[in-house]
Structure formats: structure tokens, C-alpha cells
PDB file of C-alpha atoms in Angstrom:
ATOM      1  CA  UNK F   1     238.102-135.237   6.036  1.00  0.00           C
ATOM      2  CA  UNK F   2     238.878-131.429   6.097  1.00  0.00           C
ATOM      3  CA  UNK F   3     237.437-128.843   7.251  1.00  0.00           C
ATOM      4  CA  UNK F   4     236.377-125.330   8.340  1.00  0.00           C
ATOM      5  CA  UNK F   5     233.887-124.275  10.877  1.00  0.00           C
ATOM      6  CA  UNK F   6     232.772-120.283  10.888  1.00  0.00           C
ATOM      7  CA  UNK F   7     230.805-118.892  14.028  1.00  0.00           C
ATOM      8  CA  UNK F   8     227.151-118.336  12.446  1.00  0.00           C
ATOM      9  CA  UNK F   9     226.254-115.023  11.428  1.00  0.00           C
ATOM     10  CA  UNK F  10     224.998-112.920  11.042  1.00  0.00           C
ATOM     11  CA  UNK F  11     226.978-110.399  12.632  1.00  0.00           C
ATOM     12  CA  UNK F  12     225.641-106.412  13.528  1.00  0.00           C
ATOM     13  CA  UNK F  13     227.998-104.281  14.162  1.00  0.00           C
ATOM     14  CA  UNK F  14     228.422-100.017  14.646  1.00  0.00           C
ATOM     15  CA  UNK F  15     230.644 -97.965  12.493  1.00  0.00           C
ATOM     16  CA  UNK F  16     234.347 -98.323  14.425  1.00  0.00           C
ATOM     17  CA  UNK F  17     233.792-101.411  16.432  1.00  0.00           C
ATOM     18  CA  UNK F  18     235.921-103.751  16.561  1.00  0.00           C
ATOM     19  CA  UNK F  19     235.900-107.142  14.241  1.00  0.00           C
ATOM     20  CA  UNK F  20     236.278-110.498  15.327  1.00  0.00           C
ATOM     21  CA  UNK F  21     234.945-113.624  12.894  1.00  0.00           C
ATOM     22  CA  UNK F  22     235.923-117.086  14.558  1.00  0.00           C
ATOM     23  CA  UNK F  23     237.548-119.420  12.257  1.00  0.00           C
ATOM     24  CA  UNK F  24     239.081-123.269  13.525  1.00  0.00           C
ATOM     25  CA  UNK F  25     239.671-125.796  10.798  1.00  0.00           C
ATOM     26  CA  UNK F  26     239.982-129.640  10.495  1.00  0.00           C
ATOM     27  CA  UNK F  27     243.236-130.944   8.192  1.00  0.00           C
ATOM     28  CA  UNK F  28     246.477-133.455   7.836  1.00  0.00           C
ATOM     29  CA  UNK F  29     249.586-131.906   7.574  1.00  0.00           C
ATOM     30  CA  UNK F  30     249.926-128.352   6.683  1.00  0.00           C
ATOM     31  CA  UNK F  31     247.230-125.995   4.753  1.00  0.00           C
ATOM     32  CA  UNK F  32     247.291-122.842   3.631  1.00  0.00           C
ATOM     33  CA  UNK F  33     244.313-120.405   5.200  1.00  0.00           C
ATOM     34  CA  UNK F  34     242.575-117.356   3.071  1.00  0.00           C
ATOM     35  CA  UNK F  35     239.601-115.231   3.382  1.00  0.00           C
ATOM     36  CA  UNK F  36     237.773-114.268   1.188  1.00  0.00           C
ATOM     37  CA  UNK F  37     234.842-111.821   0.577  1.00  0.00           C
ATOM     38  CA  UNK F  38     231.967-111.800  -1.142  1.00  0.00           C
ATOM     39  CA  UNK F  39     230.030-107.863  -1.356  1.00  0.00           C
ATOM     40  CA  UNK F  40     226.469-107.710  -2.606  1.00  0.00           C
ATOM     41  CA  UNK F  41     226.126-109.036  -6.246  1.00  0.00           C
ATOM     42  CA  UNK F  42     229.930-110.299  -6.473  1.00  0.00           C
ATOM     43  CA  UNK F  43     232.475-112.694  -7.001  1.00  0.00           C
ATOM     44  CA  UNK F  44     234.100-113.991  -4.371  1.00  0.00           C
ATOM     45  CA  UNK F  45     237.505-111.718  -3.367  1.00  0.00           C
ATOM     46  CA  UNK F  46     240.865-112.553  -2.032  1.00  0.00           C
ATOM     47  CA  UNK F  47     241.171-110.296   1.357  1.00  0.00           C
ATOM     48  CA  UNK F  48     243.861-112.223   3.106  1.00  0.00           C
ATOM     49  CA  UNK F  49     246.431-115.461   3.084  1.00  0.00           C
ATOM     50  CA  UNK F  50     247.971-117.545   5.399  1.00  0.00           C
ATOM     51  CA  UNK F  51     250.779-120.697   4.547  1.00  0.00           C
ATOM     52  CA  UNK F  52     252.468-121.516   7.480  1.00  0.00           C
ATOM     53  CA  UNK F  53     252.082-121.817  11.116  1.00  0.00           C
ATOM     54  CA  UNK F  54     252.373-118.186  13.139  1.00  0.00           C
ATOM     55  CA  UNK F  55     252.112-116.650   9.477  1.00  0.00           C
ATOM     56  CA  UNK F  56     249.583-113.008   9.352  1.00  0.00           C
ATOM     57  CA  UNK F  57     248.167-112.460   6.582  1.00  0.00           C
ATOM     58  CA  UNK F  58     246.839-108.325   6.651  1.00  0.00           C
ATOM     59  CA  UNK F  59     244.238-106.331   4.245  1.00  0.00           C
ATOM     60  CA  UNK F  60     242.518-103.264   3.615  1.00  0.00           C
ATOM     61  CA  UNK F  61     242.854-103.435   8.405  1.00  0.00           C
ATOM     62  CA  UNK F  62     241.684-106.897   8.144  1.00  0.00           C
ATOM     63  CA  UNK F  63     244.742-109.198  10.302  1.00  0.00           C
ATOM     64  CA  UNK F  64     244.598-113.115  10.586  1.00  0.00           C
ATOM     65  CA  UNK F  65     247.493-115.114  12.133  1.00  0.00           C
ATOM     66  CA  UNK F  66     247.507-119.478  11.188  1.00  0.00           C
ATOM     67  CA  UNK F  67     247.555-121.368  14.280  1.00  0.00           C
ATOM     68  CA  UNK F  68     248.281-124.047  14.869  1.00  0.00           C
ATOM     69  CA  UNK F  69     248.367-124.908  17.537  1.00  0.00           C
ATOM     70  CA  UNK F  70     244.331-124.112  18.312  1.00  0.00           C
ATOM     71  CA  UNK F  71     243.981-124.770  14.728  1.00  0.00           C
ATOM     72  CA  UNK F  72     242.501-121.530  13.939  1.00  0.00           C
ATOM     73  CA  UNK F  73     242.287-118.175  11.825  1.00  0.00           C
ATOM     74  CA  UNK F  74     240.273-115.550  13.352  1.00  0.00           C
ATOM     75  CA  UNK F  75     239.096-112.371  11.025  1.00  0.00           C
ATOM     76  CA  UNK F  76     239.876-109.107  12.923  1.00  0.00           C
ATOM     77  CA  UNK F  77     239.730-105.583  12.395  1.00  0.00           C
ATOM     78  CA  UNK F  78     240.084-102.402  14.832  1.00  0.00           C
ATOM     79  CA  UNK F  79     237.503-100.514  13.288  1.00  0.00           C
ATOM     80  CA  UNK F  80     234.720-101.440  11.230  1.00  0.00           C
ATOM     81  CA  UNK F  81     233.522 -99.044   8.167  1.00  0.00           C
ATOM     82  CA  UNK F  82     229.720 -99.686   6.627  1.00  0.00           C
ATOM     83  CA  UNK F  83     231.602-100.707   3.414  1.00  0.00           C
ATOM     84  CA  UNK F  84     232.939-103.488   5.397  1.00  0.00           C
ATOM     85  CA  UNK F  85     229.330-105.078   4.970  1.00  0.00           C
ATOM     86  CA  UNK F  86     229.613-107.687   3.706  1.00  0.00           C
ATOM     87  CA  UNK F  87     230.066-112.520   3.462  1.00  0.00           C
ATOM     88  CA  UNK F  88     232.939-113.082   4.592  1.00  0.00           C
ATOM     89  CA  UNK F  89     234.195-117.132   3.922  1.00  0.00           C
ATOM     90  CA  UNK F  90     237.261-118.595   6.043  1.00  0.00           C
ATOM     91  CA  UNK F  91     238.825-121.586   3.165  1.00  0.00           C
ATOM     92  CA  UNK F  92     241.405-123.525   3.565  1.00  0.00           C
ATOM     93  CA  UNK F  93     243.102-125.610   0.795  1.00  0.00           C
ATOM     94  CA  UNK F  94     245.370-128.919   1.524  1.00  0.00           C
ATOM     95  CA  UNK F  95     248.036-129.496  -0.691  1.00  0.00           C
ATOM     96  CA  UNK F  96     249.311-132.650   0.305  1.00  0.00           C
ATOM     97  CA  UNK F  97     245.387-133.485  -0.426  1.00  0.00           C
ATOM     98  CA  UNK F  98     243.046-133.592  -2.781  1.00  0.00           C
ATOM     99  CA  UNK F  99     243.425-129.650  -3.848  1.00  0.00           C
ATOM    100  CA  UNK F 100     239.926-129.096  -3.652  1.00  0.00           C
ATOM    101  CA  UNK F 101     239.370-125.467  -1.484  1.00  0.00           C
ATOM    102  CA  UNK F 102     237.494-126.601   1.491  1.00  0.00           C
ATOM    103  CA  UNK F 103     234.513-123.149   2.480  1.00  0.00           C
ATOM    104  CA  UNK F 104     233.492-122.886   5.779  1.00  0.00           C
ATOM    105  CA  UNK F 105     229.482-122.105   5.270  1.00  0.00           C
ATOM    106  CA  UNK F 106     230.068-118.275   5.608  1.00  0.00           C
ATOM    107  CA  UNK F 107     229.789-115.328   7.774  1.00  0.00           C
ATOM    108  CA  UNK F 108     227.019-112.227   6.498  1.00  0.00           C
ATOM    109  CA  UNK F 109     228.603-108.492   8.965  1.00  0.00           C
ATOM    110  CA  UNK F 110     226.408-105.800   8.837  1.00  0.00           C
ATOM    111  CA  UNK F 111     227.671-102.741   9.974  1.00  0.00           C
ATOM    112  CA  UNK F 112     225.523 -99.528  10.982  1.00  0.00           C
ATOM    113  CA  UNK F 113     226.539 -95.867  10.931  1.00  0.00           C
TER     114      UNK F 113
ATOM    115  CA  UNK P   1     240.318-105.982 -18.347  1.00  0.00           C
ATOM    116  CA  UNK P   2     238.230-108.078 -16.473  1.00  0.00           C
ATOM    117  CA  UNK P   3     239.876-110.987 -14.826  1.00  0.00           C
ATOM    118  CA  UNK P   4     237.241-113.715 -14.579  1.00  0.00           C
ATOM    119  CA  UNK P   5     233.785-112.691 -16.785  1.00  0.00           C
ATOM    120  CA  UNK P   6     230.846-115.091 -16.483  1.00  0.00           C
ATOM    121  CA  UNK P   7     227.793-115.020 -19.339  1.00  0.00           C
ATOM    122  CA  UNK P   8     224.838-114.426 -18.697  1.00  0.00           C
ATOM    123  CA  UNK P   9     224.467-112.401 -15.132  1.00  0.00           C
ATOM    124  CA  UNK P  10     221.671-113.677 -15.237  1.00  0.00           C
ATOM    125  CA  UNK P  11     219.522-117.319 -16.805  1.00  0.00           C
ATOM    126  CA  UNK P  12     216.068-117.630 -16.785  1.00  0.00           C
ATOM    127  CA  UNK P  13     214.398-120.711 -17.473  1.00  0.00           C
ATOM    128  CA  UNK P  14     211.483-123.948 -17.191  1.00  0.00           C
ATOM    129  CA  UNK P  15     212.092-126.884 -16.110  1.00  0.00           C
ATOM    130  CA  UNK P  16     213.203-129.526 -18.072  1.00  0.00           C
ATOM    131  CA  UNK P  17     215.710-127.366 -19.892  1.00  0.00           C
ATOM    132  CA  UNK P  18     219.131-127.222 -21.146  1.00  0.00           C
ATOM    133  CA  UNK P  19     221.410-124.709 -20.694  1.00  0.00           C
ATOM    134  CA  UNK P  20     225.004-123.242 -20.601  1.00  0.00           C
ATOM    135  CA  UNK P  21     226.742-121.504 -18.539  1.00  0.00           C
ATOM    136  CA  UNK P  22     230.109-119.603 -20.445  1.00  0.00           C
ATOM    137  CA  UNK P  23     233.493-118.495 -18.753  1.00  0.00           C
ATOM    138  CA  UNK P  24     236.795-117.080 -19.907  1.00  0.00           C
ATOM    139  CA  UNK P  25     240.052-115.839 -17.892  1.00  0.00           C
ATOM    140  CA  UNK P  26     242.945-113.353 -19.167  1.00  0.00           C
ATOM    141  CA  UNK P  27     245.002-113.795 -16.344  1.00  0.00           C
ATOM    142  CA  UNK P  28     247.227-116.535 -18.084  1.00  0.00           C
ATOM    143  CA  UNK P  29     245.922-119.119 -15.152  1.00  0.00           C
ATOM    144  CA  UNK P  30     246.246-123.039 -15.787  1.00  0.00           C
ATOM    145  CA  UNK P  31     243.843-123.985 -13.184  1.00  0.00           C
ATOM    146  CA  UNK P  32     239.768-123.068 -13.480  1.00  0.00           C
ATOM    147  CA  UNK P  33     236.866-124.238 -11.178  1.00  0.00           C
ATOM    148  CA  UNK P  34     232.981-124.526 -11.617  1.00  0.00           C
ATOM    149  CA  UNK P  35     231.514-123.510  -7.908  1.00  0.00           C
ATOM    150  CA  UNK P  36     227.619-123.851  -6.378  1.00  0.00           C
ATOM    151  CA  UNK P  37     226.745-121.073  -3.998  1.00  0.00           C
ATOM    152  CA  UNK P  38     223.076-122.344  -2.323  1.00  0.00           C
ATOM    153  CA  UNK P  39     220.363-119.538  -0.926  1.00  0.00           C
ATOM    154  CA  UNK P  40     221.967-120.286   2.513  1.00  0.00           C
ATOM    155  CA  UNK P  41     225.702-118.654   0.334  1.00  0.00           C
ATOM    156  CA  UNK P  42     226.718-122.307   1.174  1.00  0.00           C
ATOM    157  CA  UNK P  43     229.582-122.598  -1.647  1.00  0.00           C
ATOM    158  CA  UNK P  44     230.932-125.850  -2.966  1.00  0.00           C
ATOM    159  CA  UNK P  45     233.142-127.623  -5.768  1.00  0.00           C
ATOM    160  CA  UNK P  46     231.114-129.073  -8.503  1.00  0.00           C
ATOM    161  CA  UNK P  47     234.928-129.162 -11.017  1.00  0.00           C
ATOM    162  CA  UNK P  48     238.092-128.051 -11.425  1.00  0.00           C
ATOM    163  CA  UNK P  49     240.034-127.887 -14.938  1.00  0.00           C
ATOM    164  CA  UNK P  50     243.727-128.027 -15.224  1.00  0.00           C
ATOM    165  CA  UNK P  51     245.460-127.245 -18.215  1.00  0.00           C
ATOM    166  CA  UNK P  52     242.098-128.769 -19.395  1.00  0.00           C
ATOM    167  CA  UNK P  53     242.092-131.872 -18.348  1.00  0.00           C
ATOM    168  CA  UNK P  54     239.651-132.285 -15.410  1.00  0.00           C
ATOM    169  CA  UNK P  55     240.589-132.786 -12.119  1.00  0.00           C
ATOM    170  CA  UNK P  56     238.169-132.680  -9.663  1.00  0.00           C
ATOM    171  CA  UNK P  57     234.249-133.977 -10.373  1.00  0.00           C
ATOM    172  CA  UNK P  58     232.055-133.532  -6.938  1.00  0.00           C
ATOM    173  CA  UNK P  59     228.959-135.521  -6.494  1.00  0.00           C
ATOM    174  CA  UNK P  60     227.401-133.250  -9.268  1.00  0.00           C
ATOM    175  CA  UNK P  61     224.553-135.346 -11.276  1.00  0.00           C
ATOM    176  CA  UNK P  62     225.402-135.984 -14.569  1.00  0.00           C
ATOM    177  CA  UNK P  63     223.147-133.746 -15.915  1.00  0.00           C
ATOM    178  CA  UNK P  64     225.726-131.058 -15.338  1.00  0.00           C
ATOM    179  CA  UNK P  65     228.660-131.145 -18.083  1.00  0.00           C
ATOM    180  CA  UNK P  66     232.336-128.867 -17.642  1.00  0.00           C
ATOM    181  CA  UNK P  67     233.429-128.378 -21.256  1.00  0.00           C
ATOM    182  CA  UNK P  68     237.342-126.696 -21.351  1.00  0.00           C
ATOM    183  CA  UNK P  69     237.887-125.869 -24.541  1.00  0.00           C
ATOM    184  CA  UNK P  70     241.478-124.346 -23.896  1.00  0.00           C
ATOM    185  CA  UNK P  71     243.507-123.118 -20.946  1.00  0.00           C
ATOM    186  CA  UNK P  72     241.406-119.685 -20.741  1.00  0.00           C
ATOM    187  CA  UNK P  73     237.257-120.860 -20.802  1.00  0.00           C
ATOM    188  CA  UNK P  74     235.667-123.693 -18.813  1.00  0.00           C
ATOM    189  CA  UNK P  75     232.019-123.570 -19.686  1.00  0.00           C
ATOM    190  CA  UNK P  76     228.988-125.574 -17.924  1.00  0.00           C
ATOM    191  CA  UNK P  77     226.469-126.849 -19.277  1.00  0.00           C
ATOM    192  CA  UNK P  78     223.023-128.433 -17.646  1.00  0.00           C
ATOM    193  CA  UNK P  79     220.519-130.667 -19.426  1.00  0.00           C
ATOM    194  CA  UNK P  80     217.569-131.198 -17.687  1.00  0.00           C
ATOM    195  CA  UNK P  81     216.548-128.636 -15.743  1.00  0.00           C
ATOM    196  CA  UNK P  82     215.451-129.093 -12.396  1.00  0.00           C
ATOM    197  CA  UNK P  83     214.453-126.472  -9.641  1.00  0.00           C
ATOM    198  CA  UNK P  84     216.659-127.524  -7.228  1.00  0.00           C
ATOM    199  CA  UNK P  85     219.790-126.074  -9.562  1.00  0.00           C
ATOM    200  CA  UNK P  86     218.464-122.507  -9.248  1.00  0.00           C
ATOM    201  CA  UNK P  87     221.453-121.129  -7.290  1.00  0.00           C
ATOM    202  CA  UNK P  88     224.229-118.365  -8.367  1.00  0.00           C
ATOM    203  CA  UNK P  89     227.245-119.948 -10.009  1.00  0.00           C
ATOM    204  CA  UNK P  90     230.944-119.028  -9.778  1.00  0.00           C
ATOM    205  CA  UNK P  91     233.563-119.828 -12.233  1.00  0.00           C
ATOM    206  CA  UNK P  92     236.850-118.765 -10.531  1.00  0.00           C
ATOM    207  CA  UNK P  93     240.528-119.631 -11.775  1.00  0.00           C
ATOM    208  CA  UNK P  94     244.130-119.625 -10.340  1.00  0.00           C
ATOM    209  CA  UNK P  95     247.756-120.027 -11.458  1.00  0.00           C
ATOM    210  CA  UNK P  96     247.886-123.531 -10.628  1.00  0.00           C
ATOM    211  CA  UNK P  97     246.467-125.590  -8.198  1.00  0.00           C
ATOM    212  CA  UNK P  98     247.513-124.006  -4.637  1.00  0.00           C
ATOM    213  CA  UNK P  99     247.176-120.596  -5.304  1.00  0.00           C
ATOM    214  CA  UNK P 100     244.381-118.181  -4.313  1.00  0.00           C
ATOM    215  CA  UNK P 101     241.230-118.544  -6.999  1.00  0.00           C
ATOM    216  CA  UNK P 102     239.797-115.664  -8.525  1.00  0.00           C
ATOM    217  CA  UNK P 103     236.578-115.437  -9.119  1.00  0.00           C
ATOM    218  CA  UNK P 104     234.134-114.316 -12.118  1.00  0.00           C
ATOM    219  CA  UNK P 105     231.039-112.222 -11.408  1.00  0.00           C
ATOM    220  CA  UNK P 106     228.443-115.179 -10.649  1.00  0.00           C
ATOM    221  CA  UNK P 107     225.611-116.441 -13.124  1.00  0.00           C
ATOM    222  CA  UNK P 108     222.105-115.996 -11.367  1.00  0.00           C
ATOM    223  CA  UNK P 109     220.324-119.546 -13.066  1.00  0.00           C
ATOM    224  CA  UNK P 110     216.438-119.382 -11.966  1.00  0.00           C
ATOM    225  CA  UNK P 111     214.605-122.544 -13.023  1.00  0.00           C
ATOM    226  CA  UNK P 112     210.563-122.300 -12.627  1.00  0.00           C
TER     227      UNK P 112
END
């Protein structure tokens, strides 16, 4: 079945450091890929998405590129801020499957001032 | 003007009790969901309704019963609560089955 694998956290960085959170997936067909962010005590919010191979999603300085050849959708940001501290979830939705979101296990990011 | 709202935000109850969590969305979406998030932040789909029709029903104890009185509401009723039911429950909605989901703020359920 479809699956999403995220790097284990927590990830601790200093402010202005470069961020990469790895995400790889297994799916048949052509899934859509998403990154969601969960700030403390809140629900998940969509951060960015990509619906086909080579698409790049971007928002708030975060980027991720849908790489079909490596089945990856790594999240990157050039300069993190303390306010980026949150849990980040990679997810896929396979419209040729069961229409269920498959979420990764989440990666906690902590940014220190 | 909250998009997806849940009540209550916190729910503390004794084992064996029955409780309900309510969810409402004002986005005009057709599809709504319930998720359970455990203490390690793992997120698991429980149910999904599309236009009031149940379309996803994961392997969830039948003590859990969703009810969708209309497209804007999806409630979750839990009978005979157990310690293992303690978690944060999230409601979400999406325009249809293939678009991004909008999440509510969550309901933290604690069973004592």
C-alpha cells in the first residue's frame, strides 16, 4: 500500500540556519504531495503542495520539489526563524487509490535564537 | 469566522462514560474527516464523509460512531470510553476528496 517516510526528529537548528526535512513516498500512480505544519496546541495547516512530477510548491520561504525519479518531496528553507518551530508532516493523496491522506510520522523542528 | 471549529477543546472523563465531540465547517466543503493523533504525534484517519455519505471507515472500534446531520457538520460519538482512547481528535474538511484538507483546532480527550 501507499506510504510516507519522514526523517526522525527532533531537528534542532540555530536561527538563520538552512533546513532540510526529508520525505520519501511509495505509491502507485500519480499521487499529490503535501507538507502540513502543526504549531503547538493547534491543528495542522497546509504549508505547500505539488500535484505532479517536477512541480515545486512554495510558501513562507519553504520549498519542496516533487521528484518522481527518487520518490521524494524534501522540505527546505534557506533561513529558519524561531517562529518556524513546529511539527512538520509530509503527506500524500492518491486519487487512483482510496482517497485517503497518508501522513508521515511528523518531524519536530526546534529553532533556537 | 473560524473555518473548522470543534467543541469541546478539552474533554476529561472517566472510563466507561459516553461522550461526543462536535465539528462544524463554514467553508462550504463537501468532505469531512475525523483523525486521531496520539502522544507521539502520529496521525491516523478514522472516518470520512462526502456529502453526508460515509466513504472511509478505518479499523476503528465500533464504540466510535460518526454522524453527519448535514454537509457542514460531522460529530463523533464514543461509547464506553477506555484509557487508550486518550488522544487529540482532529476534524478536517476539504472541498472534495482530492483537495487539501483544513483542520480544526483539535479536541484533547483524557480518559481517567
